[in-house]
Structure formats: C-alpha cells, structure tokens
Amino acid sequence: MNSIRQVPSRVKTKRIETNLGAEREHFDKQQLSSISKAINSNEAPVKEKHARRIILGTHREKGAFTFWSYALGLPLSSNSILSWKFCHVVHKVLRDGHQNSLQDCMRHHSNIVETGQLWGNLHDRYGQLVALYAKLLCTKMEFHVKHSEIRANLEVTDEVLERVAGTDINNVFQLTVEVFDYLDTELRLAETVIRQLNTSIAISTLTSGQCRLSPLIQVIQDCSHLYHFTVKLLFKLHACLPADTLQGHRDRFHDQFHSLKTFFNKARDMMYFKRLIQIPKLPESPPNFLHAASLAKHARPVVVIPDEEEPEQVDDDDDDPEPLINVSDVTMPSMAVPQFDIFDQTFGPANGGFDDRDIQIENLKRDLELLRTDLERVKGEAQRYITQLKSQINSLEAELEEQRVQKQRALVENEQLRMELEATRRRNAEHESVQATFGEAETRAQATEQRYNKLREKHTELVSSHAELLRKSADTVKMLSATQQTQEEVERTKQQLAFEVDRIKQDADMKLEEQKFEMEKLKREFEEKKAEVERVKGTLQSNEKVGEQQTRSMSALQAEKERLMHSVSEKEAALSSLRHAAQLQQSSLQQERERSTRELGELQGRLQEKSCREEQLQQKLLEEQFSLLQGTVSEAESIIQDAVAKLDDPLHIRCTSSPDYLVSRAEATLGSIDKVKKGHSDYLTNMGDVGGLLRALTQFSHLAADTIINGSATAHMAPTDHADRLTENCRGCATQSLQFLKDLKSKASLQRADLASIRIVVQKILRLGEELRPKGMDVRQDELGDLVDKEMAATSAAIEEAVRRIDEMMNQARKDTSGVKLEVNERILYSCTDLMKAIHLLVLTSTDLQKEIVEGGRGAATIKEFYARNSRWTEGLISASKAVGWGATQMVESADKVVLHTGKYEELIVCSHEIAASTAQLVASSKVKADRNSTKLTALQQASRRVNEMAANVVASTKTGQENLEDKDTMDFSGMSLIKLKMEEMESQVKVLELENQLGNERLRLGELRKKHYDIAGVPAADLSEGNGLASSSASEPSSPKPSKPSIMRKPALAQKPNLPPKNMFR
C-alpha cells in the first residue's frame, strides 16, 4: 500500500497549495527575468528565447496581466532604446500571445499613446521610431478590437474576411480605408527604419542595426496579410461601384504597392533577414482592378519563418535553463494536479518514460550541430567579407597615396614653371637693357663720326691758314726788329698748338666728346691768332719804312724760318698719325656696329622663341590654376557634405549651440561670401591669378560648414517651428553652396556662378538666430561695466548691512527672551551671521577673479569695451549679484520675523536655499571665463563650498529650533472603539487627500511661477522644458477633468512585483 494514502486530506490540500504557490512564484520570477532581459537599454535585438518565454507566459495565464504588471514599472520615458524594445515585445505579444492579450493591452492604450507622444516631441533617432511604433500598435489594437473576428496575427481565411466585410458596400468601403491606414502605419515605420540605417551607414550584421531591424520581421508578416486583404476588398468594391468613384483608392493602393515592393526588395537583400525569414516576391505590376479576371492571377503572398532558430548564446546573467526532468514531480507523482493548458495541447501529456527524452536530446544535438555548421558558415562569410573590405581599403589607400604623389609632383612642376617664368622675365629685362645699351652705343658712334668729320674739316682749315701764314711770314723778313715780338707770340702759339694737338691725340681714344670741345677751343684760339696776325700785318705795313733796319735780322729770320718749317713738318706728321688713328677707330666702330647688328638679330630670334615658350608656359599656368581651383572646390564640397551628413548623425543630436554663436558664424559667413564674390570677379578678369579665390573659397567652406553644424546644434534647443525652419535653411544653405561649387568646377558654367541664393539663405539663418536670442537687459552696452561694479558694491553693502542687523537682532533677543527660546534664537542668528560672512568672502573672491578675467581677456581694449563685447556674461554677473543681495536682505527679514515669532521657520529655510542657489549662479558666471589653473578660481570654489556648508547649518539650526519649540501631543487611542477608530481613520485619509491635492496645486503654481520667471529672464520655452523637466507636449495631450501633474512633480514608477491578493487558505 502506498504511504501517501495514510496522509490526512487536509495535509494533502496544504501541500498542493504550497506547490501551487511555489510554482506561481517561480513563474513570476521567470517572467520578471525574461521581461527585464528582453526590454533593456542595450542597443541589441530582443533575444528570441526571452520573447518566447513571455509569449508562453501569456498562454499559461490566459492573458497578459503579469506582463503589464511588470511593464508598467519600466522607465520608458528615460531611454528611447528601452521604449523601442518595449514596443517590439508588445507587438510580439499581440501577434503570438494569447487571444485575451489584446484586451489586456487595450486597457493600457493611453500609456502607449503617451509614450509615443513623449518621444515624438524629442529630437532623438530612436525617439522618432518609438513614436511611429506606438502609433502602429494603437492602430493595430483599435482595428482588431473593432473587428474581433480578425485575429491580431491577421491569419484568417478569405471566408472570414468576406464575413467581416459583409454585404453592405458602405461597410466594405470603410473596412478598405481602415486596412489602408493600417498598412500605411506599417510601411511608414519600415521606411523610417531603413532610411535611418542608410543615413548612419549601419550594417545589418551589427547589433546596432539588428536592434532596429528585428521588429521588421513582424512588420513583414503583417504587411503580407494586409496586402492580400487590400486586393480582395478592392476587387469587391470594383464589382459594386463605378471605376471613377474608386480612383482615389486605386492611386493609394499603387503608392502602397510600390512602397511595399521596395521595402521587400531591400529587406530581401539584407543579410540579417536571410536566415530568419523568407520574404515573398510581389508581382512586377499591381493588379488591374478594372478587369475582374485579374483576381484569378492574384496569389496570396506567404511569409515563411524557417524552423531553425537563432543560436542562443549562454549569457553570464542568464537564468538557469529549465530542466528536462522535473525532479519535484517525480518525488510525488500522485500529488501532481493535472492542468490542461497550452503546454499539454502543444507537446501532449508526459508518458513517464525516458525514451522520448532521449530522442529529444538526440534531436537537440542534431539541431545544435546544424546551428554550429550555420555559425561556421556565417563566420566564413563574415571573414570573407572582412578580407574583401580590407583589400578594398588597401587599394583605396594605394590610390590615395598615388593621388598624393601626383599632387606633390604637380606642385613641384608648378614651382619649376614659376621659376622658369621668372627667369624668362629677367632675361627679357636684360635683353631690353642690352637693346638700350646698343642704341646708346650706336648713338655715340654716330656722334663720334660727326665729331671726326668736324675735326678733319678744322684740320684742313688749320693747314690752309698755316700755309697762308708762311706766305705772309716771307714778307716780314724786312721787318725783323718790329716783328720780334710777333715772332715770340707766334712761337707761343705754335707751342700751344703742339700741346693742344698732343692732348687731342691722347684724348681721341678715350673721349670723343672732349675732342669736339678741344677742337672748338682750338678754333677759337686760331681765330684769335688770325686776328692777331692781321694786326701784325697792319703793323708790318706801317713799319715798311724801317725795312732797312730789319735787313740785319734777315739771317736770323731765315734760321727761324727753317726752324718753323721743321716744326710744321712735325705738326703734319702728328696730324697724319692722328688721322690714321681716327681711321682705325672708325673701322673698329664699323666692326662693332656689324657685330651689334648680328647680336641684335640673334637676340630677336631668341626673343621670339622665348615669347612662344612664355605663351606655352602661360597657357600651362592657366590650366594649373584651374586644376588648383577644381581641387579646392572638391575639398570645399567634401567639407560642406560632411557638415550636411552631421545633420542626420545620431551622435550629433546631443550637440547644442547658442544663438549668439550661430549669429557670429552667420555674420562671418556673409563676410566670406563678399570675399568669394570679389575673388570670383578678380579671377574672371585675370585667370592667371587664382590665389584670392582659393583663399576665399577655403574660408567660405569652413565658415559655411560651421554655420550649418551650429545651426543644427542650435535647432536641437529651439522650439519646434524655429527648429524645423532652421534645419531646412541649413540644408538649403548646403544645397545652394554645393550648386555654386559645382558651377565653379566647369569652365562653361564659371561665368554664371552666383552667390545671391547662398546669401539669402544665410541671411535667413542669421534672422532665425537673432529671433532665438534671449531677451537681454534694458541697459546700454557702454553702461555694463559700470553696472557690474555698482551691483557688486551694492551686494557687498547689502551683506554688511545684513550682518549689522543680525547683530542688533541678537542683542534684542538676549534682552527679550530667555531659556530655550533664547538658545534657539542665538543658534539661528549665529548660523545666519556665519552664512553672511561666508557670502561676503565669496563676493570678494568673485570680484578678485572677475578683475583677473578682465585683465587677462581684454587685451588692448578697455574694461568697458570688454564688458560690452561679452554682454551675455556681464548680464549673468549682474543678475547673480542682484540675486545674492536680494537673498541676503530677505534672509534678514525672515530671521527678524522668526525671532519676533511673527514669521515661519520655513521662510528661513527657503531663503537659505535661494541664497545657496544665487551664490552658485554667481560662481558659475565667474567660472565661465576663468583660467582652469587660476589660484583665485580655487579660492572661489572653496568659498562656494563654505557657503553651502553655512547654508546647511542655517537649515539644520532652523529645523532643530522648530522641533525644540513645537509641542507634540501624544497619540492615545486606547479609549476608542472600533467604529470610532474607523471614523478617525477615514477623517485622517480625507485630510491626507486634501493636503495632497493642495500640494499638487502648489507644485503646479510653483512650476508656472518658475516658467514665468524664466520667460522674463530671457530663457526660451524649449530650454525651459528641457531644463526643468516640464513636459512641453502637455498641451497636445487630451484634456482630462483633473489637472495632471508636470513630469517633474511625479514620482517615478517603481519596477516592483504587483501586490497580488493572498489566496484564502480556509474556505
């Protein structure tokens, strides 16, 4: 006999309930583990085994209650990847889970809508996908709830579809529109996922790409059925309605057909889908609904999921696998409670033997071997792809190196051509100087020849005059005495003539110009001597009477005559030698002229050759200049294209920029556009000089790319309208810039390249940046410097006044109070005094650091110019100083009220917090432009920490004093009955609800006050919504009778196990 029969029935029931409770606890634990591992923030696809356990759990409990109880605790609003995986798992539960899961999911329809709206208003790549996926899930649930006969996996027969459509043509028409909307949401999600993959150049074999692609498997399954439903319904509509009425339906179907076909073709080419799903092929052209016979040609597309599942790798954090043999059931076989659920329906009841398990083990081993073979094949393919990519990289690197070598060679050749051009220009200059020298030499030769002819004529005249003088000297023989003086003068004249002839002979070889001068001088002297001879002749005629006296001197005159004849012969010999030298010089000048003529001909020939060579070099130089322009334009295009690519880069979404910096970049870009325009006009005027255009293009490309990137970064913090317009204008700037650069690359379109469109777009960006600028203070720029000093001085004065008033309150409290109240007041006032001293030290340290910043950053500018140039920073300092002074004054007022027992302790605590925040703002404003290694910055940080400590002391002393002074009544409920206690409990709950309602209203009022404060301070609404956590999309949500709390006021939902009611152990 079995011993289990001897156990009492009550013990059996307890054991069964214990086992059921343990089994339920194990099931909850397993579901929680699967949900937490399937829905996490890792950018990886949802593992199939975790999703399968969740789906099996819905079949086990006949619904999705456990799934939603855990899913509601997930922080969906904090991570977009987490929300994406959540939508994926919900889609799987709707398709493959229990049929009651649809009703359970519909109960949380509002949660899915809120999640989609939240992520739809944020600039996040996964956030856009989550918004589309949430809309898809809502459309799917609404469709299947309305048409309950069509299951969520859409696997229904044509008869069921005909029954759902019915015979009323209006119902068929409405059902067709709903199916169209259903298919539109599916296709929109698929197109967005593929577009993001193409934008980020993701590979389907990477986890980041598979995380986006994995939900498309369910989308493909849905689309195949929806396409079949659409075809069937449209044929039915065309059988009942005229073709013109359904023209819009046909156009919409054609658009969906082409989109679906494109999606299937792209998915079929991805490696990720090849081993997970067999995607059907759609026909080449859509069905012709105008011919009813075309329905026979339509074939229902079938999606096939292979039996092979993805290999499951064992993770370190994975839960223990389920054992094939349940040991707990073996120990107590008779106590197992039969449960006919989905497991028994699928696998059948256990047969109690080990043969089936061995067969399953063998099958699993064979499956494992097949999976290993597939894994090796995939690894081989991946290795082959890696090898191909590496070879392509090597070839591209080789091509890049070759291009660099060619570029270097072209630069060297260009430099050589430039040097040859300079040498040619120098040789041309030398040739021109040689030509000028030759002209001067020829002019000098002509002048020398003219001088020689004049000299020869003068020599002939001199000879004739000398002969005449000799003839006349014969008549003077008779007048020796009278002509003695004349003979001496003639002797001197002859000596002078001989001297002059010798000098002319010496100077003839050196300077022909001097010969002319000397000959003219000789001519003048000769004329003077001739006049003297005339005077002598007259004297001789007057002295003929004394001829007898001169007879005696005839002998002497004869001797003198002979001597004079000898000297004349010598003069003639000298003149002949001089003539011969002049002839030799004339011949040498003729030879020099001929040689110069030959050299001139040779130089002209070489000059013509150099001119041809220079024209060739000039043409080559123009080609090199244009090639340099093309290279620069290509680099500029790559820079701008890189900037455009960052607009869609998911890593760039978190980058932000200020409107002021965007305005400065846009203004710099406008300046560079003017330079490019001037360089372009100069290049069109002189195509041999492209340097100005190249420099302007380089500056323009960098500034335009900087403007585009900062415009996109500014759009991330701007309101939606401004963000869309700013992003659109950034893309327009890139498009117009690329079009202008494209025109510069071709000689045909070089003339018509225009910068007007780029200027217009950049001006639009500039205006948007100015619109996004926060409202500044109503102070002139030149008054900012004085205002900073005034505010800092006013803050110091306010703090000193606060310390003085606290001392007065301390003395007054000692006079008026005693005991515990005096101790509390002294502790509070002492802590306030310490706080004021710490704030005063902080203000002084901030002033010193501010002076160091101004002296280090103003350069040659004045202090006022530095404050005016950094107006935003200056306004921040002024605002922080005002806040500190105001906070000190308010703290003194609050402390005075607390000491006089007319105020609240909470006011003092709030003032302490405000002062800490104001000093933190002052520290942050001073820290913006400070040097990181500055000792004064370190002192300022230490003073800031001291202020925080003192503020904490004020709060602590205030709370301690409040506790000491407040009387707490002891709660004695011993005399109350059960009904009285219940009534008191209900009244207490009512008060709690009233206080919670008041707390929520006050928090709403606090949020609105802060929002208004930020608006007045000049903070944009987008920054406010991002900075303080207020949901900007609350206006778009459906209104409800109760005011909803802002997201900053709500407590985050905790991921905890649901509080299930305990089972009644005794009935």
Coordinates of N, CA, C and O in Angstrom, one line a residue, residues 725-790:
R725 N 12.4 75.3 -39.3 CA 12.9 76.3 -40.3 C 14.4 76.4 -40.3 O 15.0 76.5 -41.4
L726 N 15.0 76.3 -39.1 CA 16.5 76.5 -39.1 C 17.1 75.3 -39.7 O 18.1 75.4 -40.5
T727 N 16.6 74.1 -39.5 CA 17.2 72.9 -40.1 C 17.0 72.9 -41.6 O 17.9 72.6 -42.4
E728 N 15.8 73.4 -42.1 CA 15.5 73.5 -43.5 C 16.4 74.5 -44.2 O 17.0 74.3 -45.2
N729 N 16.7 75.6 -43.5 CA 17.6 76.6 -44.1 C 19.0 76.2 -44.1 O 19.8 76.5 -45.0
C730 N 19.4 75.4 -43.1 CA 20.8 74.8 -43.1 C 20.9 73.9 -44.3 O 22.0 73.9 -45.0
R731 N 19.9 73.0 -44.5 CA 20.0 72.2 -45.7 C 20.0 73.0 -47.0 O 20.7 72.7 -47.9
G732 N 19.2 74.1 -47.0 CA 19.2 74.9 -48.2 C 20.5 75.6 -48.4 O 21.0 75.8 -49.5
C733 N 21.2 76.0 -47.3 CA 22.5 76.6 -47.4 C 23.5 75.6 -48.0 O 24.3 76.0 -48.9
A734 N 23.4 74.4 -47.6 CA 24.3 73.4 -48.1 C 24.0 73.1 -49.6 O 24.9 73.0 -50.4
T735 N 22.7 73.0 -49.9 CA 22.4 72.8 -51.3 C 22.8 73.9 -52.3 O 23.4 73.6 -53.3
Q736 N 22.6 75.2 -51.9 CA 23.0 76.3 -52.7 C 24.5 76.4 -52.8 O 25.1 76.7 -53.8
S737 N 25.2 76.1 -51.7 CA 26.7 76.1 -51.7 C 27.2 75.1 -52.6 O 28.2 75.3 -53.4
L738 N 26.7 73.8 -52.5 CA 27.2 72.8 -53.4 C 26.9 73.1 -54.9 O 27.7 72.8 -55.8
Q739 N 25.7 73.8 -55.2 CA 25.4 74.2 -56.5 C 26.4 75.2 -57.0 O 26.9 75.2 -58.2
F740 N 26.8 76.2 -56.2 CA 27.7 77.2 -56.6 C 29.1 76.6 -56.8 O 29.8 76.9 -57.8
L741 N 29.5 75.6 -55.9 CA 30.8 75.0 -56.1 C 30.8 74.1 -57.4 O 31.8 74.0 -58.1
K742 N 29.6 73.5 -57.7 CA 29.5 72.7 -58.9 C 29.7 73.6 -60.2 O 30.3 73.2 -61.2
D743 N 29.1 74.8 -60.1 CA 29.3 75.8 -61.2 C 30.8 76.2 -61.4 O 31.3 76.4 -62.5
L744 N 31.5 76.3 -60.3 CA 32.9 76.7 -60.4 C 33.8 75.6 -61.0 O 34.9 75.9 -61.4
K745 N 33.4 74.3 -60.9 CA 34.2 73.2 -61.4 C 34.2 73.1 -62.9 O 35.0 72.4 -63.5
S746 N 33.3 73.8 -63.6 CA 33.2 73.7 -65.1 C 33.5 75.1 -65.6 O 33.0 76.1 -65.1
K747 N 34.3 75.1 -66.7 CA 34.6 76.4 -67.4 C 33.4 77.0 -68.1 O 33.3 78.2 -68.2
A748 N 32.5 76.1 -68.5 CA 31.3 76.6 -69.2 C 30.4 77.3 -68.2 O 29.8 78.3 -68.6
S749 N 30.3 76.9 -67.0 CA 29.4 77.5 -66.0 C 30.1 78.4 -65.1 O 29.5 78.9 -64.1
L750 N 31.4 78.7 -65.3 CA 32.2 79.5 -64.4 C 31.7 80.9 -64.4 O 31.7 81.6 -63.4
Q751 N 31.2 81.4 -65.6 CA 30.8 82.8 -65.7 C 29.5 83.1 -64.9 O 29.3 84.1 -64.3
R752 N 28.6 82.1 -64.9 CA 27.2 82.3 -64.3 C 27.1 81.8 -62.9 O 26.0 81.8 -62.3
A753 N 28.2 81.5 -62.3 CA 28.2 81.1 -60.8 C 27.8 82.3 -60.0 O 28.4 83.4 -60.1
D754 N 26.8 82.2 -59.2 CA 26.2 83.3 -58.4 C 26.1 82.9 -57.0 O 25.7 81.8 -56.6
L755 N 26.3 83.9 -56.1 CA 26.3 83.7 -54.7 C 25.0 84.4 -54.0 O 24.9 84.4 -52.8
A756 N 24.1 84.9 -54.9 CA 23.0 85.6 -54.3 C 22.1 84.6 -53.5 O 21.6 85.0 -52.4
S757 N 21.8 83.4 -54.0 CA 21.0 82.5 -53.3 C 21.6 82.0 -52.0 O 20.9 81.9 -51.0
I758 N 22.9 81.9 -51.9 CA 23.6 81.5 -50.7 C 23.4 82.6 -49.7 O 23.1 82.4 -48.5
R759 N 23.6 83.9 -50.2 CA 23.5 85.0 -49.3 C 22.1 85.1 -48.6 O 21.9 85.3 -47.5
I760 N 21.1 84.8 -49.5 CA 19.7 84.9 -49.0 C 19.4 83.8 -47.9 O 18.9 84.1 -46.8
V761 N 19.9 82.6 -48.1 CA 19.7 81.5 -47.1 C 20.5 81.8 -45.8 O 19.9 81.7 -44.7
V762 N 21.7 82.3 -45.9 CA 22.5 82.6 -44.7 C 21.8 83.8 -44.0 O 21.8 83.8 -42.7
Q763 N 21.3 84.8 -44.7 CA 20.6 85.9 -44.0 C 19.4 85.3 -43.3 O 19.0 85.8 -42.2
K764 N 18.7 84.3 -43.9 CA 17.5 83.7 -43.1 C 18.0 83.1 -41.9 O 17.4 83.2 -40.8
I765 N 19.1 82.3 -41.9 CA 19.7 81.7 -40.7 C 20.1 82.8 -39.7 O 19.8 82.6 -38.5
L766 N 20.6 83.9 -40.2 CA 21.0 85.0 -39.3 C 19.8 85.5 -38.6 O 19.8 85.8 -37.4
R767 N 18.7 85.7 -39.3 CA 17.5 86.3 -38.7 C 16.9 85.3 -37.7 O 16.4 85.7 -36.6
L768 N 16.9 84.0 -38.1 CA 16.4 83.0 -37.1 C 17.2 83.0 -35.8 O 16.7 82.9 -34.7
G769 N 18.6 83.1 -36.0 CA 19.4 83.1 -34.8 C 19.2 84.3 -33.9 O 19.2 84.3 -32.7
E770 N 18.9 85.5 -34.6 CA 18.6 86.7 -33.8 C 17.2 86.5 -33.1 O 17.0 87.1 -32.0
E771 N 16.2 85.8 -33.8 CA 15.0 85.6 -33.2 C 15.1 84.7 -31.9 O 14.4 84.9 -31.0
L772 N 16.0 83.7 -32.0 CA 16.2 82.8 -30.9 C 17.1 83.4 -29.8 O 17.2 82.7 -28.7
R773 N 17.6 84.6 -30.0 CA 18.4 85.2 -28.9 C 17.5 85.5 -27.7 O 16.4 86.0 -27.9
P774 N 18.0 85.2 -26.5 CA 17.2 85.6 -25.4 C 17.1 87.1 -25.2 O 18.1 87.8 -25.6
K775 N 16.0 87.5 -24.5 CA 15.9 88.9 -24.3 C 16.9 89.4 -23.2 O 17.0 88.9 -22.2
G776 N 17.7 90.4 -23.6 CA 18.7 90.9 -22.7 C 18.2 92.0 -21.8 O 17.0 92.4 -21.8
M777 N 19.1 92.5 -21.0 CA 18.7 93.6 -20.0 C 18.6 94.9 -20.8 O 19.2 95.1 -21.8
D778 N 17.7 95.7 -20.3 CA 17.5 97.0 -20.9 C 18.6 98.0 -20.5 O 18.3 99.0 -19.8
V779 N 19.8 97.7 -20.8 CA 20.9 98.5 -20.4 C 21.8 98.7 -21.7 O 22.0 97.8 -22.4
R780 N 22.3 99.9 -21.8 CA 23.2 100.1 -23.0 C 24.5 99.4 -22.8 O 25.0 99.1 -21.6
Q781 N 25.2 99.0 -23.9 CA 26.4 98.2 -23.8 C 27.5 99.0 -23.1 O 28.3 98.4 -22.4
D782 N 27.6 100.3 -23.3 CA 28.7 101.0 -22.7 C 28.5 101.2 -21.2 O 29.4 101.7 -20.5
E783 N 27.2 100.9 -20.6 CA 27.0 101.1 -19.2 C 27.2 99.8 -18.5 O 27.0 99.8 -17.2
L784 N 27.4 98.7 -19.2 CA 27.5 97.4 -18.5 C 28.7 97.3 -17.5 O 28.5 96.8 -16.4
G785 N 29.8 97.9 -17.9 CA 31.0 97.8 -17.0 C 30.7 98.5 -15.7 O 31.0 98.0 -14.6
D786 N 30.1 99.7 -15.8 CA 29.8 100.5 -14.6 C 28.7 99.8 -13.7 O 28.8 99.7 -12.5
L787 N 27.8 99.2 -14.4 CA 26.7 98.5 -13.7 C 27.2 97.3 -13.0 O 26.7 97.0 -11.9
V788 N 28.2 96.5 -13.5 CA 28.8 95.4 -12.8 C 29.4 95.8 -11.5 O 29.2 95.3 -10.4
D789 N 30.2 96.9 -11.6 CA 30.9 97.4 -10.3 C 29.9 97.9 -9.3 O 30.0 97.6 -8.1
K790 N 28.8 98.6 -9.8 CA 27.8 99.0 -8.9 C 27.1 97.9 -8.2 O 26.8 97.9 -7.0

